[in-house]
DNA sequence: AATAAAGGTACGCGAATCGCGAACAATTTT
DNA sequence: AAAATTGTTCGCGATTCGCGTACCTTTATT
């Protein structure tokens, strides 16, 4: 599973084996082994690959099929930052109102 | 890192080593090795452990340190919805501007 | 077109580490 | 206090890791 995911992601980004190997400081053949299924990456490598590809280890490992987590803002079940500064709950409520209003206006425009 | 997480989660749930070993069909000593750091679980085992504990592999592996993930909005590395409707990239840019402006105003109030 | 450079694939080798069983200590249950 | 359960550690054989190397294919340069 992880080999398939790695292969797909790398091709989508149009990265070479060598580039990824350099990023993780491993041999090209080592990374190639991950994609071919000939080898399994270490847990540390899995972590680094998830960060490099901008995805989650859950996706790489096949726990989930979603490359990027989808978050429903109104559920408030996570922490968020902008410019490194935590977004307060009040601010999130304002954000939601902002978007709702904007959408409402868009609707009437048509 | 994973050893710490496994140990914490198991104790919180008050499960025995044997119980988890049985669930994953591995030897007690094998799982014990995961917690002590003497061994590293296979990728498959990590997946199963995440499901068993009702958490994510990202949490087990320490990609995310908080139970609730923190997301930096300006990185645009995830999908977001409000009222089930996808928030577009443009909207996110507007949200960021909105909060930045609001913060700027707050600053001058003092 | 010929050559060089870069990208991709396959495999042998030594080293690292896996999973298991066993032995034993610590704790809980009866 | 004896028995049962739980937790810890370690040696062993087997697996598999990561690297280097060799080789083929594709792309870039002249």
PDB file of C-alpha atoms (C1' of nucleotides) in Angstrom:
ATOM      1  CA  UNK A   1       0.000   0.000   0.000  1.00  0.00           C
ATOM      2  CA  UNK A   2       2.627   2.530   0.990  1.00  0.00           C
ATOM      3  CA  UNK A   3       4.613   1.762  -2.125  1.00  0.00           C
ATOM      4  CA  UNK A   4       1.615   2.638  -4.284  1.00  0.00           C
ATOM      5  CA  UNK A   5       0.982   5.857  -2.411  1.00  0.00           C
ATOM      6  CA  UNK A   6       4.593   6.969  -2.603  1.00  0.00           C
ATOM      7  CA  UNK A   7       4.767   6.263  -6.284  1.00  0.00           C
ATOM      8  CA  UNK A   8       1.578   8.181  -6.990  1.00  0.00           C
ATOM      9  CA  UNK A   9       2.547  11.178  -4.932  1.00  0.00           C
ATOM     10  CA  UNK A  10       6.021  11.427  -6.366  1.00  0.00           C
ATOM     11  CA  UNK A  11       4.768  11.273  -9.926  1.00  0.00           C
ATOM     12  CA  UNK A  12       2.133  13.881  -9.223  1.00  0.00           C
ATOM     13  CA  UNK A  13       4.830  16.198  -7.915  1.00  0.00           C
ATOM     14  CA  UNK A  14       7.173  15.187 -10.710  1.00  0.00           C
ATOM     15  CA  UNK A  15      10.014  14.531  -8.355  1.00  0.00           C
ATOM     16  CA  UNK A  16      12.862  12.151  -9.074  1.00  0.00           C
ATOM     17  CA  UNK A  17      13.904   9.252  -6.875  1.00  0.00           C
ATOM     18  CA  UNK A  18      17.198  10.991  -6.302  1.00  0.00           C
ATOM     19  CA  UNK A  19      15.539  14.169  -5.104  1.00  0.00           C
ATOM     20  CA  UNK A  20      13.561  12.370  -2.441  1.00  0.00           C
ATOM     21  CA  UNK A  21      16.542  10.272  -1.435  1.00  0.00           C
ATOM     22  CA  UNK A  22      18.522  13.480  -0.949  1.00  0.00           C
ATOM     23  CA  UNK A  23      15.771  15.041   1.148  1.00  0.00           C
ATOM     24  CA  UNK A  24      15.709  12.049   3.481  1.00  0.00           C
ATOM     25  CA  UNK A  25      19.438  11.464   3.343  1.00  0.00           C
ATOM     26  CA  UNK A  26      19.133   7.906   2.111  1.00  0.00           C
ATOM     27  CA  UNK A  27      20.378   6.133  -0.989  1.00  0.00           C
ATOM     28  CA  UNK A  28      18.388   6.336  -4.181  1.00  0.00           C
ATOM     29  CA  UNK A  29      18.157   2.565  -4.261  1.00  0.00           C
ATOM     30  CA  UNK A  30      16.761   2.581  -0.751  1.00  0.00           C
ATOM     31  CA  UNK A  31      13.917   4.882  -1.653  1.00  0.00           C
ATOM     32  CA  UNK A  32      13.404   3.032  -4.899  1.00  0.00           C
ATOM     33  CA  UNK A  33      12.933  -0.073  -2.784  1.00  0.00           C
ATOM     34  CA  UNK A  34      10.086   1.635  -0.950  1.00  0.00           C
ATOM     35  CA  UNK A  35       8.249   2.321  -4.171  1.00  0.00           C
ATOM     36  CA  UNK A  36       8.813  -1.082  -5.648  1.00  0.00           C
ATOM     37  CA  UNK A  37       7.767  -2.782  -2.451  1.00  0.00           C
ATOM     38  CA  UNK A  38      11.149  -4.445  -2.186  1.00  0.00           C
ATOM     39  CA  UNK A  39      11.770  -2.651   1.125  1.00  0.00           C
ATOM     40  CA  UNK A  40       9.705  -1.056   3.841  1.00  0.00           C
ATOM     41  CA  UNK A  41      10.650   2.391   5.115  1.00  0.00           C
ATOM     42  CA  UNK A  42      11.450   2.833   8.781  1.00  0.00           C
ATOM     43  CA  UNK A  43       8.910   4.583  10.955  1.00  0.00           C
ATOM     44  CA  UNK A  44      11.134   7.621  10.938  1.00  0.00           C
ATOM     45  CA  UNK A  45      11.246   7.599   7.159  1.00  0.00           C
ATOM     46  CA  UNK A  46       7.471   7.315   6.986  1.00  0.00           C
ATOM     47  CA  UNK A  47       7.160  10.405   9.140  1.00  0.00           C
ATOM     48  CA  UNK A  48       9.581  12.359   7.002  1.00  0.00           C
ATOM     49  CA  UNK A  49       7.908  11.252   3.800  1.00  0.00           C
ATOM     50  CA  UNK A  50       4.516  12.386   5.048  1.00  0.00           C
ATOM     51  CA  UNK A  51       5.925  15.826   5.818  1.00  0.00           C
ATOM     52  CA  UNK A  52       7.794  15.985   2.530  1.00  0.00           C
ATOM     53  CA  UNK A  53       4.715  15.106   0.522  1.00  0.00           C
ATOM     54  CA  UNK A  54       2.496  17.341   2.597  1.00  0.00           C
ATOM     55  CA  UNK A  55       0.205  14.516   3.575  1.00  0.00           C
ATOM     56  CA  UNK A  56      -0.414  12.311   6.580  1.00  0.00           C
ATOM     57  CA  UNK A  57       1.076   9.020   7.650  1.00  0.00           C
ATOM     58  CA  UNK A  58      -2.467   7.715   7.781  1.00  0.00           C
ATOM     59  CA  UNK A  59      -2.717   8.295   4.063  1.00  0.00           C
ATOM     60  CA  UNK A  60       0.691   6.823   3.297  1.00  0.00           C
ATOM     61  CA  UNK A  61      -0.080   3.724   5.321  1.00  0.00           C
ATOM     62  CA  UNK A  62      -3.544   3.371   3.900  1.00  0.00           C
ATOM     63  CA  UNK A  63      -5.470   3.937   7.099  1.00  0.00           C
ATOM     64  CA  UNK A  64      -7.364   6.617   5.225  1.00  0.00           C
ATOM     65  CA  UNK A  65      -7.903   7.243   1.539  1.00  0.00           C
ATOM     66  CA  UNK A  66      -7.936  11.000   1.840  1.00  0.00           C
ATOM     67  CA  UNK A  67      -4.679  12.622   0.895  1.00  0.00           C
ATOM     68  CA  UNK A  68      -5.529  15.767   2.792  1.00  0.00           C
ATOM     69  CA  UNK A  69      -7.671  15.757   5.885  1.00  0.00           C
ATOM     70  CA  UNK A  70     -10.945  17.560   5.392  1.00  0.00           C
ATOM     71  CA  UNK A  71     -12.000  19.705   8.281  1.00  0.00           C
ATOM     72  CA  UNK A  72     -15.428  21.087   8.972  1.00  0.00           C
ATOM     73  CA  UNK A  73     -14.818  24.452  10.562  1.00  0.00           C
ATOM     74  CA  UNK A  74     -18.110  24.567  12.427  1.00  0.00           C
ATOM     75  CA  UNK A  75     -17.190  21.483  14.423  1.00  0.00           C
ATOM     76  CA  UNK A  76     -14.339  23.219  16.223  1.00  0.00           C
ATOM     77  CA  UNK A  77     -12.547  19.976  16.905  1.00  0.00           C
ATOM     78  CA  UNK A  78      -9.024  21.141  16.237  1.00  0.00           C
ATOM     79  CA  UNK A  79      -6.551  23.945  16.757  1.00  0.00           C
ATOM     80  CA  UNK A  80      -5.712  26.446  14.091  1.00  0.00           C
ATOM     81  CA  UNK A  81      -3.074  29.123  13.640  1.00  0.00           C
ATOM     82  CA  UNK A  82      -2.512  32.032  11.289  1.00  0.00           C
ATOM     83  CA  UNK A  83       1.024  33.360  11.125  1.00  0.00           C
ATOM     84  CA  UNK A  84       1.796  31.036  13.992  1.00  0.00           C
ATOM     85  CA  UNK A  85      -0.706  32.772  16.250  1.00  0.00           C
ATOM     86  CA  UNK A  86      -3.538  30.659  17.601  1.00  0.00           C
ATOM     87  CA  UNK A  87      -6.935  31.480  16.162  1.00  0.00           C
ATOM     88  CA  UNK A  88      -9.347  31.896  19.032  1.00  0.00           C
ATOM     89  CA  UNK A  89     -12.749  30.307  19.167  1.00  0.00           C
ATOM     90  CA  UNK A  90     -14.323  33.728  18.803  1.00  0.00           C
ATOM     91  CA  UNK A  91     -12.294  34.373  15.707  1.00  0.00           C
ATOM     92  CA  UNK A  92     -13.389  31.101  14.183  1.00  0.00           C
ATOM     93  CA  UNK A  93     -17.000  32.026  14.805  1.00  0.00           C
ATOM     94  CA  UNK A  94     -16.360  35.312  13.047  1.00  0.00           C
ATOM     95  CA  UNK A  95     -14.673  33.516  10.171  1.00  0.00           C
ATOM     96  CA  UNK A  96     -17.661  31.285   9.726  1.00  0.00           C
ATOM     97  CA  UNK A  97     -20.013  34.250   9.780  1.00  0.00           C
ATOM     98  CA  UNK A  98     -17.785  36.032   7.307  1.00  0.00           C
ATOM     99  CA  UNK A  99     -17.930  33.186   4.820  1.00  0.00           C
ATOM    100  CA  UNK A 100     -21.638  32.587   5.299  1.00  0.00           C
ATOM    101  CA  UNK A 101     -22.381  36.236   4.630  1.00  0.00           C
ATOM    102  CA  UNK A 102     -20.136  36.257   1.635  1.00  0.00           C
ATOM    103  CA  UNK A 103     -21.840  33.182   0.221  1.00  0.00           C
ATOM    104  CA  UNK A 104     -25.239  34.651   0.821  1.00  0.00           C
ATOM    105  CA  UNK A 105     -24.287  37.760  -1.119  1.00  0.00           C
ATOM    106  CA  UNK A 106     -22.877  35.679  -3.958  1.00  0.00           C
ATOM    107  CA  UNK A 107     -26.126  33.797  -4.203  1.00  0.00           C
ATOM    108  CA  UNK A 108     -28.170  36.965  -4.688  1.00  0.00           C
ATOM    109  CA  UNK A 109     -25.817  38.260  -7.315  1.00  0.00           C
ATOM    110  CA  UNK A 110     -26.887  35.636  -9.796  1.00  0.00           C
TER     111      UNK A 110
ATOM    112  CA  UNK B   1       8.237   8.421  20.607  1.00  0.00           C
ATOM    113  CA  UNK B   2       5.849   5.680  19.607  1.00  0.00           C
ATOM    114  CA  UNK B   3       6.784   3.689  22.680  1.00  0.00           C
ATOM    115  CA  UNK B   4       5.723   6.581  24.883  1.00  0.00           C
ATOM    116  CA  UNK B   5       2.462   7.015  23.064  1.00  0.00           C
ATOM    117  CA  UNK B   6       1.592   3.346  23.189  1.00  0.00           C
ATOM    118  CA  UNK B   7       2.368   3.156  26.865  1.00  0.00           C
ATOM    119  CA  UNK B   8       0.253   6.198  27.657  1.00  0.00           C
ATOM    120  CA  UNK B   9      -2.700   5.041  25.603  1.00  0.00           C
ATOM    121  CA  UNK B  10      -2.663   1.539  26.989  1.00  0.00           C
ATOM    122  CA  UNK B  11      -2.552   2.731  30.564  1.00  0.00           C
ATOM    123  CA  UNK B  12      -5.348   5.187  29.946  1.00  0.00           C
ATOM    124  CA  UNK B  13      -7.470   2.326  28.649  1.00  0.00           C
ATOM    125  CA  UNK B  14      -6.242  -0.002  31.377  1.00  0.00           C
ATOM    126  CA  UNK B  15      -5.412  -2.764  28.976  1.00  0.00           C
ATOM    127  CA  UNK B  16      -2.800  -5.459  29.579  1.00  0.00           C
ATOM    128  CA  UNK B  17       0.106  -6.218  27.294  1.00  0.00           C
ATOM    129  CA  UNK B  18      -1.383  -9.633  26.686  1.00  0.00           C
ATOM    130  CA  UNK B  19      -4.698  -8.183  25.589  1.00  0.00           C
ATOM    131  CA  UNK B  20      -3.098  -6.021  22.924  1.00  0.00           C
ATOM    132  CA  UNK B  21      -0.811  -8.820  21.831  1.00  0.00           C
ATOM    133  CA  UNK B  22      -3.871 -11.019  21.356  1.00  0.00           C
ATOM    134  CA  UNK B  23      -5.664  -8.358  19.338  1.00  0.00           C
ATOM    135  CA  UNK B  24      -2.735  -8.021  16.958  1.00  0.00           C
ATOM    136  CA  UNK B  25      -1.851 -11.705  17.012  1.00  0.00           C
ATOM    137  CA  UNK B  26       1.693 -11.139  18.193  1.00  0.00           C
ATOM    138  CA  UNK B  27       3.622 -12.312  21.219  1.00  0.00           C
ATOM    139  CA  UNK B  28       3.305 -10.430  24.455  1.00  0.00           C
ATOM    140  CA  UNK B  29       7.036  -9.891  24.490  1.00  0.00           C
ATOM    141  CA  UNK B  30       6.864  -8.418  21.024  1.00  0.00           C
ATOM    142  CA  UNK B  31       4.369  -5.799  22.026  1.00  0.00           C
ATOM    143  CA  UNK B  32       6.223  -5.211  25.254  1.00  0.00           C
ATOM    144  CA  UNK B  33       9.236  -4.472  23.119  1.00  0.00           C
ATOM    145  CA  UNK B  34       7.309  -1.724  21.373  1.00  0.00           C
ATOM    146  CA  UNK B  35       6.539  -0.013  24.633  1.00  0.00           C
ATOM    147  CA  UNK B  36      10.009  -0.354  26.049  1.00  0.00           C
ATOM    148  CA  UNK B  37      11.563   0.870  22.843  1.00  0.00           C
ATOM    149  CA  UNK B  38      13.482  -2.369  22.457  1.00  0.00           C
ATOM    150  CA  UNK B  39      11.678  -3.061  19.188  1.00  0.00           C
ATOM    151  CA  UNK B  40       9.870  -1.062  16.530  1.00  0.00           C
ATOM    152  CA  UNK B  41       6.489  -2.240  15.303  1.00  0.00           C
ATOM    153  CA  UNK B  42       6.038  -3.014  11.630  1.00  0.00           C
ATOM    154  CA  UNK B  43       4.083  -0.564   9.521  1.00  0.00           C
ATOM    155  CA  UNK B  44       1.203  -2.999   9.539  1.00  0.00           C
ATOM    156  CA  UNK B  45       1.300  -3.175  13.325  1.00  0.00           C
ATOM    157  CA  UNK B  46       1.316   0.608  13.574  1.00  0.00           C
ATOM    158  CA  UNK B  47      -1.828   0.749  11.481  1.00  0.00           C
ATOM    159  CA  UNK B  48      -3.565  -1.852  13.590  1.00  0.00           C
ATOM    160  CA  UNK B  49      -2.509  -0.170  16.806  1.00  0.00           C
ATOM    161  CA  UNK B  50      -3.898   3.169  15.640  1.00  0.00           C
ATOM    162  CA  UNK B  51      -7.228   1.540  14.902  1.00  0.00           C
ATOM    163  CA  UNK B  52      -7.202  -0.423  18.148  1.00  0.00           C
ATOM    164  CA  UNK B  53      -6.518   2.687  20.202  1.00  0.00           C
ATOM    165  CA  UNK B  54      -8.932   4.767  18.208  1.00  0.00           C
ATOM    166  CA  UNK B  55      -6.294   7.276  17.224  1.00  0.00           C
ATOM    167  CA  UNK B  56      -4.196   8.151  14.205  1.00  0.00           C
ATOM    168  CA  UNK B  57      -0.832   6.902  13.076  1.00  0.00           C
ATOM    169  CA  UNK B  58       0.245  10.526  12.978  1.00  0.00           C
ATOM    170  CA  UNK B  59      -0.328  10.698  16.698  1.00  0.00           C
ATOM    171  CA  UNK B  60       1.371   7.381  17.402  1.00  0.00           C
ATOM    172  CA  UNK B  61       4.404   8.352  15.352  1.00  0.00           C
ATOM    173  CA  UNK B  62       4.596  11.809  16.809  1.00  0.00           C
ATOM    174  CA  UNK B  63       3.948  13.713  13.604  1.00  0.00           C
ATOM    175  CA  UNK B  64       1.291  15.521  15.589  1.00  0.00           C
ATOM    176  CA  UNK B  65       2.079  16.122  19.229  1.00  0.00           C
ATOM    177  CA  UNK B  66      -1.330  17.271  20.270  1.00  0.00           C
ATOM    178  CA  UNK B  67      -4.392  15.109  20.469  1.00  0.00           C
ATOM    179  CA  UNK B  68      -6.057  17.818  18.457  1.00  0.00           C
ATOM    180  CA  UNK B  69      -3.958  18.690  15.443  1.00  0.00           C
ATOM    181  CA  UNK B  70      -2.854  22.281  14.972  1.00  0.00           C
ATOM    182  CA  UNK B  71      -3.171  23.616  11.468  1.00  0.00           C
ATOM    183  CA  UNK B  72      -1.458  26.661  10.058  1.00  0.00           C
ATOM    184  CA  UNK B  73      -3.965  28.224   7.719  1.00  0.00           C
ATOM    185  CA  UNK B  74      -1.419  30.013   5.547  1.00  0.00           C
ATOM    186  CA  UNK B  75       0.128  26.721   4.490  1.00  0.00           C
ATOM    187  CA  UNK B  76      -2.978  25.616   2.639  1.00  0.00           C
ATOM    188  CA  UNK B  77      -2.105  21.981   3.039  1.00  0.00           C
ATOM    189  CA  UNK B  78      -5.557  20.642   3.793  1.00  0.00           C
ATOM    190  CA  UNK B  79      -9.165  20.833   2.810  1.00  0.00           C
ATOM    191  CA  UNK B  80     -11.718  22.754   4.774  1.00  0.00           C
ATOM    192  CA  UNK B  81     -15.480  22.974   4.735  1.00  0.00           C
ATOM    193  CA  UNK B  82     -18.070  25.267   6.287  1.00  0.00           C
ATOM    194  CA  UNK B  83     -21.586  23.901   6.434  1.00  0.00           C
ATOM    195  CA  UNK B  84     -20.335  21.014   4.352  1.00  0.00           C
ATOM    196  CA  UNK B  85     -19.373  23.313   1.508  1.00  0.00           C
ATOM    197  CA  UNK B  86     -15.722  23.357   0.490  1.00  0.00           C
ATOM    198  CA  UNK B  87     -13.913  26.571   1.321  1.00  0.00           C
ATOM    199  CA  UNK B  88     -12.119  27.748  -1.795  1.00  0.00           C
ATOM    200  CA  UNK B  89      -8.544  28.861  -1.873  1.00  0.00           C
ATOM    201  CA  UNK B  90      -9.700  32.413  -2.535  1.00  0.00           C
ATOM    202  CA  UNK B  91     -11.922  32.287   0.484  1.00  0.00           C
ATOM    203  CA  UNK B  92      -9.082  31.101   2.658  1.00  0.00           C
ATOM    204  CA  UNK B  93      -6.976  33.999   1.469  1.00  0.00           C
ATOM    205  CA  UNK B  94      -9.802  36.302   2.419  1.00  0.00           C
ATOM    206  CA  UNK B  95     -10.140  34.644   5.794  1.00  0.00           C
ATOM    207  CA  UNK B  96      -6.484  35.165   6.478  1.00  0.00           C
ATOM    208  CA  UNK B  97      -6.715  38.811   5.464  1.00  0.00           C
ATOM    209  CA  UNK B  98      -9.777  39.184   7.621  1.00  0.00           C
ATOM    210  CA  UNK B  99      -8.029  37.904  10.724  1.00  0.00           C
ATOM    211  CA  UNK B 100      -4.846  39.821  10.045  1.00  0.00           C
ATOM    212  CA  UNK B 101      -6.799  43.049   9.708  1.00  0.00           C
ATOM    213  CA  UNK B 102      -8.768  42.304  12.820  1.00  0.00           C
ATOM    214  CA  UNK B 103      -5.604  41.654  14.760  1.00  0.00           C
ATOM    215  CA  UNK B 104      -4.052  44.826  13.500  1.00  0.00           C
ATOM    216  CA  UNK B 105      -7.031  46.803  14.695  1.00  0.00           C
ATOM    217  CA  UNK B 106      -6.909  45.101  18.079  1.00  0.00           C
ATOM    218  CA  UNK B 107      -3.310  46.083  18.428  1.00  0.00           C
ATOM    219  CA  UNK B 108      -4.046  49.773  17.983  1.00  0.00           C
ATOM    220  CA  UNK B 109      -6.863  49.707  20.467  1.00  0.00           C
ATOM    221  CA  UNK B 110      -4.491  49.287  23.360  1.00  0.00           C
TER     222      UNK B 110
ATOM    223  C1'  DA C   1      23.047  11.516 -34.645  1.00  0.00           C
ATOM    224  C1'  DA C   2      26.298  10.682 -31.093  1.00  0.00           C
ATOM    225  C1'  DT C   3      27.414  11.389 -26.531  1.00  0.00           C
ATOM    226  C1'  DA C   4      26.641  12.695 -21.929  1.00  0.00           C
ATOM    227  C1'  DA C   5      23.722  13.190 -18.086  1.00  0.00           C
ATOM    228  C1'  DA C   6      19.884  11.993 -15.391  1.00  0.00           C
ATOM    229  C1'  DG C   7      16.280   8.889 -14.045  1.00  0.00           C
ATOM    230  C1'  DG C   8      14.712   4.283 -12.975  1.00  0.00           C
ATOM    231  C1'  DT C   9      15.296  -0.896 -11.787  1.00  0.00           C
ATOM    232  C1'  DA C  10      17.334  -5.029  -9.747  1.00  0.00           C
ATOM    233  C1'  DC C  11      20.261  -7.517  -6.696  1.00  0.00           C
ATOM    234  C1'  DG C  12      24.161  -9.227  -3.470  1.00  0.00           C
ATOM    235  C1'  DC C  13      26.186  -8.292   0.860  1.00  0.00           C
ATOM    236  C1'  DG C  14      27.048  -7.127   5.639  1.00  0.00           C
ATOM    237  C1'  DA C  15      24.721  -5.213   9.427  1.00  0.00           C
ATOM    238  C1'  DA C  16      20.811  -4.307  11.959  1.00  0.00           C
ATOM    239  C1'  DT C  17      16.705  -5.685  13.977  1.00  0.00           C
ATOM    240  C1'  DC C  18      12.558  -8.297  13.924  1.00  0.00           C
ATOM    241  C1'  DG C  19       9.320 -11.778  16.456  1.00  0.00           C
ATOM    242  C1'  DC C  20       9.296 -15.490  19.405  1.00  0.00           C
ATOM    243  C1'  DG C  21       9.893 -18.289  23.510  1.00  0.00           C
ATOM    244  C1'  DA C  22      11.642 -18.614  27.955  1.00  0.00           C
ATOM    245  C1'  DA C  23      12.868 -17.249  32.405  1.00  0.00           C
ATOM    246  C1'  DC C  24      11.951 -14.400  36.095  1.00  0.00           C
ATOM    247  C1'  DA C  25      10.189 -10.313  38.940  1.00  0.00           C
ATOM    248  C1'  DA C  26       6.236  -7.688  40.303  1.00  0.00           C
ATOM    249  C1'  DT C  27       1.535  -7.259  41.062  1.00  0.00           C
ATOM    250  C1'  DT C  28      -3.139  -8.753  41.674  1.00  0.00           C
ATOM    251  C1'  DT C  29      -6.570 -12.216  42.657  1.00  0.00           C
ATOM    252  C1'  DT C  30      -8.322 -16.039  45.086  1.00  0.00           C
TER     253       DT C  30
ATOM    254  C1'  DA D   1       0.230 -17.615  51.092  1.00  0.00           C
ATOM    255  C1'  DA D   2      -0.528 -19.818  46.899  1.00  0.00           C
ATOM    256  C1'  DA D   3      -2.008 -19.172  42.292  1.00  0.00           C
ATOM    257  C1'  DA D   4      -2.745 -16.441  38.501  1.00  0.00           C
ATOM    258  C1'  DT D   5      -1.955 -12.556  35.940  1.00  0.00           C
ATOM    259  C1'  DT D   6       0.946  -8.924  34.413  1.00  0.00           C
ATOM    260  C1'  DG D   7       5.250  -6.787  33.179  1.00  0.00           C
ATOM    261  C1'  DT D   8      10.436  -6.993  31.968  1.00  0.00           C
ATOM    262  C1'  DT D   9      14.455  -8.693  29.799  1.00  0.00           C
ATOM    263  C1'  DC D  10      17.283 -11.369  26.771  1.00  0.00           C
ATOM    264  C1'  DG D  11      19.278 -14.950  23.442  1.00  0.00           C
ATOM    265  C1'  DC D  12      18.399 -17.013  19.102  1.00  0.00           C
ATOM    266  C1'  DG D  13      17.288 -17.834  14.368  1.00  0.00           C
ATOM    267  C1'  DA D  14      15.294 -15.604  10.607  1.00  0.00           C
ATOM    268  C1'  DT D  15      14.103 -11.657   8.292  1.00  0.00           C
ATOM    269  C1'  DT D  16      14.966  -7.554   6.105  1.00  0.00           C
ATOM    270  C1'  DC D  17      17.161  -3.161   6.171  1.00  0.00           C
ATOM    271  C1'  DG D  18      20.308   0.307   3.671  1.00  0.00           C
ATOM    272  C1'  DC D  19      24.028   0.752   0.713  1.00  0.00           C
ATOM    273  C1'  DG D  20      26.780   0.275  -3.388  1.00  0.00           C
ATOM    274  C1'  DT D  21      26.942  -1.293  -7.842  1.00  0.00           C
ATOM    275  C1'  DA D  22      25.670  -2.527 -12.290  1.00  0.00           C
ATOM    276  C1'  DC D  23      22.702  -1.965 -15.955  1.00  0.00           C
ATOM    277  C1'  DC D  24      18.825  -0.233 -18.855  1.00  0.00           C
ATOM    278  C1'  DT D  25      15.917   3.645 -20.361  1.00  0.00           C
ATOM    279  C1'  DT D  26      14.901   8.370 -21.075  1.00  0.00           C
ATOM    280  C1'  DT D  27      16.127  13.124 -21.605  1.00  0.00           C
ATOM    281  C1'  DA D  28      19.422  16.879 -22.528  1.00  0.00           C
ATOM    282  C1'  DT D  29      23.534  18.707 -24.827  1.00  0.00           C
ATOM    283  C1'  DT D  30      26.699  19.221 -28.517  1.00  0.00           C
TER     284       DT D  30
END
